[in-house]
Amino acid sequence: MPITKDLIAQHGLTDEEYQKIVAVLGREPNLTELGMFSVMWSEHCSYKSSRAFLGKLPTEGPHVVQGPGENAGVVDIGDGLVAVFKMESHNHPSFIEPYQGAATGVGGILRDVFTMGARPIALLNSLRFGPLDNPKNRYLFSGVVAGIAGYGNCMGVPTVGGEVYFNEIYNHNPLVNAFCLGIARKDRIFLGRAAGVGNPVLYIGSKTGRDGIHGATMASDSFDEGSESKRPTVQVGDPFTEKLLLEACLELMEKDVLIGIQDMGAAGLTSSSCEMASRAGTGIELELADVPRREQGMTPYDLLLSESQERMLLVAKPGREGEVLDICKKWDVDAAVVGRVTGDGFLRVKDKGVVVAEVPARALADDAPKYERPAAAPPYQDHLQSLSLELIPEPADCNAVLETLLASPTIAHKGWVFEQYDHMVQTNTMLRPGSDAAVLRIKGTDKALAVTADCNSLYCVLNPYIGAGIAVAEAARNLVCSGARPLALTDCLNFGNPERPDIMWQFILAVEGIADACKALKIPVVSGNVSFYNETRGLSIYPTPVIGMVGLIEKADRAVSQGFKNEGDAIVLLGETGEDLGGTEYLRAVHHREQGTPPMLNLDREVALQALVLKAIERGLVQSAHDCSEGGLSVALAECCLSAPSGPMGADVTLDARGLRRDSLLFGESQSRIVISVKSNDIITIKALAVETNVKLSVIGFVGGRKLTLSIRDGQGRANVWIDRPSRDLDIIWRGALRSALESGEERG
């Protein structure tokens, strides 16, 4: 088939990129080779618009065993064990086919972790959808949640938490980011490298079909009216096969028969083979006639670009391929020797002995184009950040505001979501979904790991630098509230079309914000993912740099949750409240404005706050801890009351006005604040620690009763009650809001 301009464009390549391919090969590519370059040089696989900036992120630290560049990041947790984790996006597939898109996103992130030699112990997800009064959004939301549940539950890996946001900007571009955590022995880490000339290359897992062909290219393009016709590019998952594949891989690793192993994810057999060869500085020769397949008439193009799920490419030790085949047979996993490692640096593909593609492996994997695209602030940025508080009336009925915020789907209890997930399988889960972080015990030790995912995209569109920094700080704050010391993070950077200068401006600032926050908090980035082209008909999503973070609790019995525990405990606010109403959920939900400058982040204060809370928890002084985020202090206090283990509790709280607006005090989202509860006789000790760490501390009330009461004391010492609601009533609103939004949307539809 002749290579035409139209064919080049259909493969998502520019004329300049095509000429580079010709220069690399010293000839015109054939159709199969064009397809290989198309997927490997796609934005999804090559990171061609982001690589120039990702180097700003700190990637080293005392606990880091493996940083970015492999299938997942690895950190040392002591006792000869490591935590292995990563987060990835499956946004485009989930819009086209929500159940399978989300399910295969879970399957892919599981493989990224167990291919490193780790047994997965937990899943998280970060999800974004448009409002639920839209039938399409309800369909997407329900399908994605069902897909996550269907795959994770069948795999026997608990989905223990995450986040769900709703905003009109995600109407045509939902975000589905999946996170997986696994545990491995430090001396049993496996890498995706094809080392050792002559070593056998094996294919194991599901047979190859035509599903998912050009999935990577599709994920590197914006949406339009015809996007749903791309359904054939969405992979189809089989969790039962993946479970067998997982057990087979872990046994192969235990038997020490492997040199390297790589998941066949985006770009399938092409990406796994060229990446393994490129990392090792070797080549690979493949024989396609030996590849297991489930469809007749598949061409080399189909076999190399298929993204059929539940597949791995292995390099076995010399003479050990028979053992690999035997173990795979035991687990009922298809397996075949499909090639060998070579020393010439080429990915050479044969079909029945005839060479059908011959490309330098490095040209596909590491030498893809790298762009520094134009970047400029959009003309609307000044308008976004402009906010005159004089035009915002203070609420007369703060009870109604609190109820509105608790009923907001973004803030509302996510029981409808996580009750579909099996979050207790494996019996490691200590803190279930719904607290600041999930906590999982590490069996055989006294330790536990805490995991969380976080990003406020509204902050990020108002100021990408501040918003991204806050995402890092809040994720760390969530871990600290559970009693965990943050170890490292993985990120999933979701943005619009990088060919637009305003999107690149957002991206660059967000990366800088993450980098600076990570450096201040001493938290390295060990893995991650970039998802561009989240845009439909020229309308981009808000910049959404999601942070997944892992922390270590040395003594699992010290883990802390957000719910109040005991009548009479003192309620303590750590940190300072300012006039921070810009970008708040209050401003959006009550005043229908998405404007202003997000709350300022003082990293020195954040470091001090987290150090104080960790010290207090380690000394056994903290009964509960919860950070202040969306909805501000009033929502944080309500969630502490409503998350009490014994059922809704009350609290009596009095705040000092200090010249602040009452909506700032009650609903502002000032950063670096945590609400803790302590026994009354520990107040003096906590105050001493606060002085020692230079953190502002205020005893603002006590746990007790059946109501949440919030008063504000003016400069003359007079206290006025602004919130006074039975906890049971607030609980009904909070827990029922998401289901109610779904049901009322269906009725209107």
XYZ file of C-alpha atoms in Angstrom:
749
model
C 0.000 0.000 0.000
C 1.470 3.386 -0.984
C 2.041 5.843 1.863
C -0.016 8.943 1.048
C -0.488 12.257 2.850
C -3.995 11.178 3.836
C -2.697 7.895 5.253
C -0.023 9.739 7.241
C -2.650 12.110 8.673
C -4.963 9.190 9.500
C -2.123 7.799 11.613
C -1.873 11.039 13.603
C 1.543 11.959 12.217
C 2.617 15.335 10.847
C 4.526 15.727 7.593
C 7.624 16.677 9.616
C 7.321 13.553 11.753
C 6.951 11.427 8.655
C 10.119 12.888 7.180
C 11.926 12.076 10.420
C 10.741 8.469 10.088
C 12.115 8.346 6.543
C 15.427 9.750 7.804
C 15.601 7.182 10.636
C 14.912 4.254 8.312
C 16.801 5.590 5.307
C 13.730 4.659 3.258
C 9.968 4.927 3.115
C 8.246 2.871 5.811
C 5.772 0.180 4.894
C 2.236 0.278 6.310
C 3.112 -1.905 9.299
C 6.078 0.279 10.208
C 3.970 3.409 9.763
C 1.473 1.997 12.255
C 4.263 1.200 14.717
C 5.598 4.759 14.565
C 2.056 6.112 14.761
C 1.335 4.498 18.129
C 4.801 4.927 19.623
C 5.067 8.566 18.592
C 1.553 9.348 19.783
C 1.256 11.760 22.686
C -0.025 8.920 24.858
C 3.119 6.818 24.417
C 5.890 9.301 23.669
C 5.049 12.244 25.983
C 6.392 14.411 23.160
C 4.796 17.601 24.498
C 5.593 17.008 28.171
C 9.029 15.341 28.356
C 10.867 18.655 28.215
C 9.213 19.765 31.472
C 8.794 16.593 33.523
C 12.503 16.682 34.349
C 11.741 19.505 36.790
C 10.072 17.046 39.165
C 12.225 15.721 42.044
C 12.562 11.956 41.704
C 15.113 10.966 44.332
C 14.803 10.427 48.044
C 15.997 8.193 50.868
C 13.209 5.659 50.316
C 13.253 5.571 46.496
C 14.252 2.207 45.024
C 12.943 2.812 41.486
C 11.836 6.138 40.100
C 10.154 7.113 36.806
C 10.975 5.188 33.646
C 9.709 1.742 34.607
C 6.220 0.304 34.804
C 5.731 1.628 38.361
C 7.609 3.421 41.125
C 9.115 1.573 44.087
C 9.843 2.809 47.634
C 11.456 1.041 50.582
C 9.150 0.476 53.571
C 11.599 -1.543 55.685
C 11.578 -5.185 56.752
C 12.941 -6.164 53.329
C 9.707 -4.964 51.673
C 8.873 -2.288 49.130
C 5.710 -0.504 48.077
C 5.102 -0.450 44.321
C 2.569 2.000 42.899
C 1.456 4.034 39.918
C -1.489 6.026 38.594
C -2.658 6.158 34.971
C -5.503 7.638 32.975
C -8.147 5.858 30.906
C -10.149 8.946 30.009
C -10.935 8.650 26.332
C -11.879 4.952 26.422
C -14.180 5.598 29.391
C -16.085 8.267 27.465
C -16.559 6.006 24.469
C -17.422 2.859 26.414
C -17.618 3.613 30.179
C -17.765 0.083 31.584
C -14.948 -1.423 29.527
C -12.960 1.817 29.488
C -12.874 1.952 33.285
C -12.476 -1.811 33.706
C -9.471 -2.012 31.399
C -7.996 1.036 33.100
C -8.062 -0.956 36.337
C -6.644 -4.014 34.580
C -3.817 -2.013 33.053
C -2.727 -0.380 36.298
C -2.825 -3.751 38.071
C -0.455 -5.176 35.432
C 1.879 -2.201 35.782
C 2.268 -3.114 39.438
C 2.499 -6.885 39.343
C 4.890 -6.812 36.399
C 7.352 -5.282 38.894
C 7.051 -8.372 41.105
C 4.478 -6.960 43.523
C 1.200 -8.451 44.667
C -1.454 -5.718 44.368
C -3.125 -4.904 47.688
C -5.184 -1.807 46.935
C -6.815 0.264 44.199
C -7.860 3.913 44.232
C -9.494 6.042 41.589
C -9.884 9.725 40.816
C -13.003 10.486 38.772
C -14.472 13.600 37.138
C -17.912 13.911 35.512
C -20.388 16.521 34.392
C -23.516 17.239 36.519
C -25.848 14.330 37.160
C -28.951 16.095 35.827
C -27.598 15.217 32.358
C -28.598 11.691 31.215
C -25.293 11.116 29.419
C -23.362 11.997 32.570
C -25.451 9.606 34.650
C -24.763 6.884 32.069
C -21.019 7.594 32.144
C -20.867 7.817 35.938
C -22.803 4.613 36.531
C -20.901 2.734 33.818
C -17.473 3.806 35.056
C -18.225 2.907 38.673
C -19.603 -0.475 37.576
C -16.518 -1.111 35.421
C -14.143 -0.304 38.283
C -16.116 -2.527 40.638
C -16.491 -5.348 38.140
C -12.789 -5.655 37.410
C -11.354 -4.979 40.868
C -13.844 -7.196 42.673
C -13.187 -10.120 40.335
C -9.441 -9.704 40.799
C -9.772 -9.839 44.573
C -8.035 -6.483 45.012
C -9.867 -4.003 47.265
C -10.787 -0.566 45.957
C -10.246 1.417 49.135
C -10.823 5.054 48.241
C -10.341 7.903 45.853
C -12.262 11.020 44.900
C -15.198 12.019 42.708
C -15.808 15.567 41.437
C -18.635 16.981 39.345
C -18.421 20.057 37.142
C -19.936 21.153 33.821
C -16.474 21.317 32.262
C -16.292 17.496 32.258
C -19.590 17.075 30.361
C -17.868 15.724 27.252
C -14.577 14.679 28.793
C -14.895 12.580 31.943
C -11.660 11.679 33.694
C -10.953 8.170 34.939
C -7.601 7.883 36.711
C -6.712 4.538 38.289
C -4.124 3.949 41.034
C -2.715 0.640 42.253
C -0.486 -0.213 45.225
C 1.377 -3.482 45.632
C 3.867 -5.035 48.051
C 7.020 -6.850 46.954
C 10.273 -8.126 48.380
C 13.064 -5.639 47.887
C 15.310 -8.343 46.416
C 12.609 -9.427 43.941
C 12.020 -6.335 41.816
C 11.621 -7.037 38.103
C 12.254 -4.533 35.336
C 11.121 -4.225 31.742
C 14.479 -4.937 30.126
C 15.342 -7.354 27.310
C 18.890 -8.198 28.386
C 21.115 -11.047 27.226
C 21.618 -11.627 23.510
C 20.038 -14.919 22.483
C 17.641 -15.113 25.422
C 14.141 -16.310 24.543
C 11.239 -13.849 24.305
C 7.844 -15.207 25.354
C 4.284 -14.027 24.975
C 1.896 -15.001 27.796
C -1.722 -14.187 28.544
C -4.862 -13.699 26.492
C -4.869 -14.416 22.796
C -4.565 -11.389 20.521
C -7.651 -9.975 18.826
C -8.435 -6.825 16.930
C -9.779 -4.894 19.951
C -7.977 -1.731 20.879
C -6.105 -1.230 17.601
C -4.944 2.399 17.553
C -6.160 2.904 21.112
C -2.992 4.908 21.921
C -3.540 7.124 18.894
C -7.199 7.658 19.850
C -6.105 8.645 23.357
C -3.852 11.289 21.784
C -6.630 13.135 19.989
C -9.398 15.525 20.894
C -13.035 14.510 20.693
C -15.613 15.606 18.147
C -19.108 14.617 17.083
C -17.878 11.293 15.727
C -15.950 10.204 18.769
C -18.379 7.528 19.889
C -17.814 5.739 16.595
C -14.332 4.931 17.941
C -15.823 2.242 20.184
C -13.765 -0.504 18.397
C -10.574 1.186 19.681
C -11.614 0.479 23.294
C -10.124 -2.677 24.729
C -12.232 -5.435 26.279
C -11.169 -6.709 29.683
C -11.324 -10.163 31.273
C -10.505 -9.996 34.998
C -10.673 -13.754 35.425
C -7.883 -14.215 32.864
C -5.927 -11.404 34.513
C -6.179 -13.145 37.891
C -4.627 -16.277 36.376
C -2.010 -14.148 34.631
C -1.118 -12.438 37.924
C -0.615 -15.725 39.741
C 1.403 -17.172 36.865
C 3.669 -14.103 36.748
C 4.265 -14.092 40.493
C 5.170 -17.789 40.395
C 7.544 -17.219 37.466
C 9.197 -14.480 39.484
C 9.418 -16.657 42.567
C 11.064 -19.428 40.516
C 13.601 -16.871 39.255
C 13.319 -17.812 35.588
C 12.927 -14.284 34.187
C 15.333 -11.608 32.976
C 12.682 -8.989 32.228
C 8.920 -8.562 31.954
C 6.660 -5.900 30.452
C 2.923 -5.394 30.267
C 1.425 -5.129 26.782
C -0.542 -1.957 27.426
C -0.924 0.965 25.040
C 0.510 0.040 21.623
C 0.533 -3.627 22.625
C 3.263 -5.877 21.281
C 5.003 -2.946 19.601
C 5.497 -0.929 22.775
C 6.443 -3.828 25.046
C 9.096 -5.145 22.666
C 10.724 -1.870 21.639
C 10.692 -0.438 25.183
C 12.272 -3.567 26.662
C 14.953 -3.563 23.985
C 15.615 0.171 24.207
C 16.047 0.125 27.992
C 18.596 -2.701 27.719
C 20.390 -1.319 24.642
C 19.568 -4.493 22.730
C 17.234 -5.590 19.946
C 14.410 -8.086 19.655
C 13.422 -10.369 16.809
C 9.781 -11.515 16.789
C 8.007 -14.212 14.821
C 4.350 -13.243 14.492
C 3.314 -16.679 13.274
C 3.871 -17.902 16.853
C 1.713 -15.213 18.523
C -1.480 -16.733 20.023
C -4.513 -15.164 18.359
C -8.271 -15.462 18.617
C -9.241 -14.152 15.175
C -8.574 -15.361 11.678
C -6.889 -13.304 9.008
C -4.987 -10.976 11.319
C -2.257 -9.026 9.561
C 1.132 -8.077 11.017
C -0.297 -4.585 11.412
C -3.178 -5.957 13.517
C -0.948 -8.173 15.661
C 1.572 -5.447 16.436
C -0.958 -2.697 17.213
C -3.662 -4.678 18.985
C -4.256 -3.616 22.576
C -5.995 -6.797 23.658
C -5.788 -6.956 27.420
C -4.219 -9.362 29.941
C -0.955 -9.936 28.022
C 2.729 -9.851 28.989
C 6.020 -10.039 27.135
C 8.788 -11.884 28.976
C 12.494 -12.457 28.516
C 13.458 -15.740 30.131
C 16.830 -16.854 31.368
C 18.726 -19.058 28.893
C 17.247 -22.530 28.671
C 14.421 -21.742 31.143
C 11.646 -21.176 28.591
C 10.320 -24.704 29.171
C 9.721 -23.867 32.826
C 7.875 -20.719 31.799
C 5.605 -22.706 29.506
C 4.952 -25.318 32.195
C 3.991 -22.764 34.845
C 1.707 -20.970 32.400
C 0.048 -24.272 31.500
C -0.512 -24.949 35.211
C -2.403 -21.634 35.505
C -4.267 -22.149 32.210
C -2.505 -19.154 30.651
C -1.639 -19.156 26.942
C 2.104 -18.940 26.358
C 4.460 -19.179 23.406
C 8.076 -18.473 22.535
C 7.766 -15.650 19.975
C 11.310 -14.395 19.566
C 14.765 -13.789 20.901
C 16.967 -10.966 22.139
C 19.439 -9.667 19.567
C 22.436 -7.392 19.828
C 21.874 -5.067 16.866
C 19.383 -2.627 18.455
C 16.596 -3.379 15.962
C 13.034 -4.492 16.520
C 12.824 -6.970 13.662
C 9.425 -8.517 13.011
C 8.910 -11.603 10.854
C 5.776 -13.342 9.674
C 6.473 -16.957 8.747
C 10.132 -16.086 8.348
C 9.580 -13.052 6.111
C 10.659 -9.681 7.545
C 7.612 -7.378 7.676
C 9.083 -4.598 9.818
C 12.582 -3.573 10.799
C 12.954 -0.490 12.951
C 15.595 0.684 15.453
C 14.028 -0.003 18.851
C 15.352 3.232 20.278
C 13.812 5.243 17.432
C 10.387 3.990 18.476
C 10.814 4.248 22.241
C 13.299 6.911 23.313
C 13.985 8.990 20.220
C 10.430 10.081 19.542
C 9.984 13.771 18.735
C 10.204 16.140 21.670
C 8.489 19.500 21.493
C 8.651 22.688 23.511
C 5.371 24.079 22.338
C 4.422 27.770 22.653
C 2.978 28.718 26.025
C 1.060 31.853 26.974
C -1.533 32.800 29.569
C -5.030 32.952 28.067
C -6.702 36.343 27.690
C -9.489 35.228 30.037
C -7.134 34.564 32.959
C -7.426 38.051 34.456
C -11.211 37.776 34.393
C -11.062 34.362 36.074
C -8.957 35.718 38.899
C -10.936 38.898 39.412
C -13.307 38.727 42.330
C -14.750 41.590 44.304
C -15.955 40.307 47.661
C -17.983 43.491 48.072
C -20.315 42.113 45.418
C -20.773 38.821 47.271
C -23.465 39.142 49.965
C -22.814 37.358 53.219
C -25.376 34.627 53.808
C -28.227 35.342 56.174
C -29.029 31.638 56.581
C -25.798 29.730 57.184
C -27.724 26.568 58.007
C -29.047 26.540 54.460
C -25.555 27.129 53.049
C -24.125 24.221 55.024
C -26.930 21.955 53.831
C -26.356 23.083 50.235
C -22.660 22.239 50.508
C -23.253 18.841 52.099
C -25.724 18.081 49.312
C -23.262 19.086 46.588
C -22.298 15.847 44.769
C -18.630 16.834 45.009
C -18.778 17.049 48.835
C -21.564 14.542 49.515
C -20.780 11.162 51.008
C -19.644 8.780 48.265
C -21.215 5.662 49.743
C -23.168 5.041 46.524
C -19.799 4.665 44.795
C -17.601 2.767 47.199
C -20.309 0.432 48.454
C -20.107 -1.170 44.997
C -16.448 -1.927 45.596
C -15.207 -4.813 47.695
C -12.933 -2.781 49.948
C -12.372 -5.492 52.557
C -11.099 -8.386 50.419
C -7.579 -9.524 51.505
C -8.529 -8.284 55.023
C -5.799 -5.639 55.065
C -8.088 -2.599 55.103
C -7.970 -0.765 58.431
C -9.500 2.583 57.439
C -12.241 2.193 54.860
C -13.247 4.613 52.101
C -14.585 7.901 53.362
C -11.766 9.105 55.631
C -8.916 11.383 54.559
C -6.855 8.374 53.523
C -7.314 4.636 53.339
C -5.044 2.606 55.587
C -3.910 -0.975 54.933
C -1.953 -3.145 57.348
C 1.181 -4.827 56.019
C 0.789 -8.427 57.073
C 3.710 -9.904 58.963
C 4.765 -6.502 60.313
C 3.514 -3.872 62.776
C 3.289 -1.343 59.936
C 0.570 0.036 57.717
C 0.438 2.024 54.487
C -1.867 4.976 53.884
C -2.959 5.969 50.372
C -4.875 8.908 48.961
C -5.628 10.763 45.732
C -6.244 14.492 45.503
C -6.726 17.450 43.168
C -8.976 20.511 43.154
C -9.188 21.360 39.454
C -11.047 24.642 40.060
C -8.029 25.920 41.963
C -5.862 24.812 39.038
C -7.777 26.703 36.361
C -7.706 29.855 38.478
C -3.983 29.522 39.145
C -2.267 26.359 37.847
C 0.861 26.833 39.938
C -0.965 27.317 43.251
C -3.611 24.694 42.462
C -1.064 21.981 41.645
C 0.969 22.804 44.740
C -2.188 22.559 46.861
C -2.921 19.122 45.360
C 0.463 17.889 46.633
C 0.068 19.564 50.029
C -3.465 18.270 50.562
C -2.567 14.726 49.564
C 0.272 14.818 52.096
C -2.070 16.391 54.666
C -4.561 13.565 54.137
C -1.868 10.982 54.840
C -0.629 12.853 57.886
C -4.182 13.006 59.276
C -4.171 9.198 59.233
C -0.833 9.107 61.064
C 1.294 8.328 57.996
C 4.582 9.925 57.011
C 4.463 10.600 53.238
C 7.019 8.571 51.257
C 6.477 9.399 47.586
C 3.846 10.218 44.993
C 2.629 9.300 41.558
C 0.805 11.808 39.393
C -1.724 11.749 36.581
C -1.604 15.062 34.721
C -4.864 15.618 32.814
C -4.947 18.597 30.431
C -6.420 19.795 27.161
C -4.783 20.148 23.751
C -1.047 20.878 24.162
C -0.947 22.511 20.744
C -2.803 25.426 22.327
C -0.480 27.931 24.070
C -2.926 28.440 26.959
C -2.970 24.705 27.723
C 0.825 24.477 27.666
C 0.974 27.495 29.963
C -1.318 25.668 32.394
C 0.736 22.491 32.132
C 4.126 24.128 32.682
C 2.929 26.095 35.700
C 1.269 23.011 37.188
C 4.481 20.984 36.854
C 6.398 23.803 38.532
C 3.818 23.939 41.327
C 4.109 20.191 41.913
C 7.906 20.370 41.829
C 8.156 23.193 44.367
C 5.652 21.599 46.753
C 7.427 18.243 46.502
C 10.790 19.835 47.247
C 9.439 21.704 50.277
C 7.694 18.631 51.669
C 10.572 16.304 50.663
C 8.262 13.985 48.715
C 9.720 12.579 45.459
C 7.756 11.682 42.323
C 8.399 8.023 41.448
C 5.935 7.368 38.630
C 3.159 9.005 36.695
C 1.234 9.658 33.536
C 0.345 12.590 31.278
C -3.042 12.703 29.549
C -3.413 15.473 26.957
C -6.180 16.200 24.448
C -8.988 16.056 27.010
C -10.987 18.421 24.867
C -14.159 18.334 22.787
C -14.959 20.777 20.000
C -12.358 23.203 21.299
C -13.569 23.149 24.925
C -10.876 21.869 27.252
C -11.266 20.406 30.707
C -9.901 22.321 33.660
C -6.267 21.421 34.315
C -6.467 18.407 36.617
C -3.081 17.240 37.925
C -4.163 14.399 40.208
C -1.746 13.372 42.949
C -1.690 9.817 44.288
C 0.419 9.483 47.424
C 1.637 6.723 49.720
C 2.687 7.104 53.355
C 4.029 4.780 56.044
C 2.624 4.268 59.546
C 5.310 2.599 61.656
C 2.797 1.390 64.248
C -0.456 0.384 62.620
C -2.380 0.702 65.886
C -1.629 4.456 65.786
C -3.753 4.976 62.674
C -6.271 7.813 63.047
C -9.584 8.445 61.267
C -11.564 11.667 60.748
C -14.662 10.911 62.831
C -15.068 12.271 66.376
C -14.788 9.507 68.983
C -15.709 10.616 72.490
C -18.167 12.934 74.172
C -16.307 15.733 75.899
C -13.189 15.652 73.709
C -11.778 19.067 72.882
C -11.955 20.239 69.265
C -8.766 21.941 68.157
C -8.121 23.898 64.971
C -4.513 23.832 63.801
C -3.526 26.536 61.325
C -4.854 29.968 60.414
C -8.072 31.080 58.727
C -7.923 33.959 56.267
C -10.184 35.689 53.755
C -9.938 32.812 51.266
C -13.166 32.607 49.264
C -11.735 32.493 45.733
C -12.307 29.163 43.980
C -14.342 27.739 46.865
C -17.156 25.236 46.637
C -19.233 27.781 48.585
C -18.732 30.409 45.904
C -19.535 27.895 43.153
C -22.536 26.152 44.744
C -24.176 29.133 46.456
C -23.182 32.144 44.339
C -22.625 30.292 41.029
C -19.193 31.827 40.529
C -15.961 30.112 39.584
C -13.685 33.049 40.111
C -10.937 34.510 42.239
C -7.492 33.528 43.341
C -7.338 30.150 45.075
C -6.235 30.063 48.704
C -2.576 30.865 49.099
C -0.269 28.020 50.049
C 2.515 28.813 52.496
C 4.774 25.772 52.256
C 6.699 26.623 55.435
C 3.418 26.624 57.371
C 2.394 23.385 55.692
C 5.635 21.655 56.675
C 5.272 22.821 60.291
C 1.605 21.773 60.470
C 2.285 18.274 59.192
C 5.240 17.834 61.533
C 3.072 18.828 64.506
C 0.250 16.432 63.627
C 2.618 13.520 63.091
C 4.298 14.166 66.443
C 0.966 14.371 68.228
C -0.350 11.163 66.622
C 2.860 9.263 67.326
C 2.528 10.248 71.005
C -1.064 8.978 71.088
C -2.563 12.406 71.711
C -4.967 12.618 68.750
C -8.412 11.003 68.794
C -9.402 12.156 65.293
C -7.929 14.303 62.532
C -9.437 15.813 59.403
C -8.084 18.412 57.013
C -10.122 21.433 55.931
C -10.719 21.380 52.191
C -13.843 21.834 50.013
C -16.545 23.609 51.983
C -14.145 24.952 54.600
C -14.247 24.600 58.363
C -18.000 24.099 58.710
C -18.017 21.161 56.291
C -14.907 19.681 57.920
C -16.582 19.836 61.340
C -19.809 18.362 59.955
C -17.872 15.475 58.386
C -16.108 14.838 61.704
C -19.514 14.641 63.403
C -21.116 12.481 60.713
C -18.162 10.078 60.371
C -18.169 9.120 64.044
C -17.856 5.318 64.351
C -20.857 5.058 66.660
C -23.121 7.191 64.453
C -23.622 10.945 64.102
C -22.301 12.988 66.995
C -22.713 16.637 67.891
C -20.260 19.455 68.509
C -20.426 22.901 70.056
C -17.946 25.281 68.407
C -17.227 28.985 68.830
C -14.961 30.938 66.479
C -13.468 34.399 66.908
C -14.400 36.795 64.103
C -11.009 38.545 63.989
C -12.387 40.991 61.412
C -13.168 38.254 58.892
C -16.410 37.813 56.990
C -18.530 35.069 58.476
C -18.636 33.176 55.171
C -14.827 33.207 55.137
C -14.768 31.816 58.676
C -17.375 29.157 58.004
C -16.922 28.249 54.330
C -13.570 29.677 53.221
C -10.922 27.185 52.180
C -7.732 28.529 53.738
C -4.978 25.970 53.397
C -2.764 24.271 55.987
C -5.585 23.688 58.465
C -6.461 20.484 60.289
C -9.229 19.822 62.813
C -8.226 17.406 65.547
C -9.972 16.155 68.653
C -8.068 15.405 71.858
C -8.886 14.397 75.375
C -9.312 17.451 77.573
C -6.350 16.536 79.759
C -4.073 16.496 76.650
C -4.782 20.095 75.639
C -1.750 21.480 77.491
C 0.568 18.957 75.836
C -0.826 19.741 72.372
C -0.409 23.468 72.979
C 3.218 22.939 73.956
C 3.863 20.986 70.752
C 2.231 23.761 68.720
C 4.532 26.349 70.291
C 7.507 24.072 69.636
C 6.604 23.731 65.930
C 5.368 27.327 65.509
C 1.830 26.342 64.494
C -1.202 28.441 65.412
C -3.580 26.459 67.652
C -7.108 27.314 68.759
C -9.343 25.279 71.044
C -12.665 25.981 69.338
C -15.129 23.699 71.094
C -16.074 20.286 72.411
C -17.601 17.082 71.071
C -21.018 16.272 72.444
C -24.760 16.483 72.103
C -26.911 15.741 69.080
C -26.421 18.992 67.156
C -23.668 20.813 65.309
C -23.622 24.348 66.665
C -21.250 27.016 65.314
C -21.103 30.458 66.873
C -18.989 33.485 66.001
C -17.718 35.792 68.728
C -17.349 39.454 67.763
C -14.781 41.947 69.016
C -16.904 42.749 72.064
C -17.054 39.130 73.130
C -20.650 38.589 72.011
C -21.297 35.234 70.391
C -23.971 34.760 67.717
C -25.088 31.311 66.615
C -24.939 30.936 62.831
C -25.224 27.170 62.401
C -27.472 25.053 64.577
C -28.622 21.778 63.023
C -29.304 18.262 64.336
C -26.485 15.970 63.276
C -28.985 13.328 62.224
C -30.592 15.743 59.747
C -27.213 16.708 58.296
C -26.325 13.033 58.028
C -29.427 12.289 55.989
C -28.578 15.102 53.580
C -24.892 14.175 53.290
C -25.336 10.455 52.856
C -28.348 10.655 50.593
C -27.321 13.476 48.265
C -25.524 11.472 45.595
C -28.247 8.837 45.300
C -30.859 11.592 45.314
C -29.079 13.433 42.492
C -29.036 10.249 40.417
C -32.681 9.448 41.073
C -33.983 12.971 40.525
C -31.998 13.187 37.299
C -33.619 9.978 36.091
C -37.072 11.340 36.946
C -36.415 14.556 35.030
C -34.980 12.570 32.139
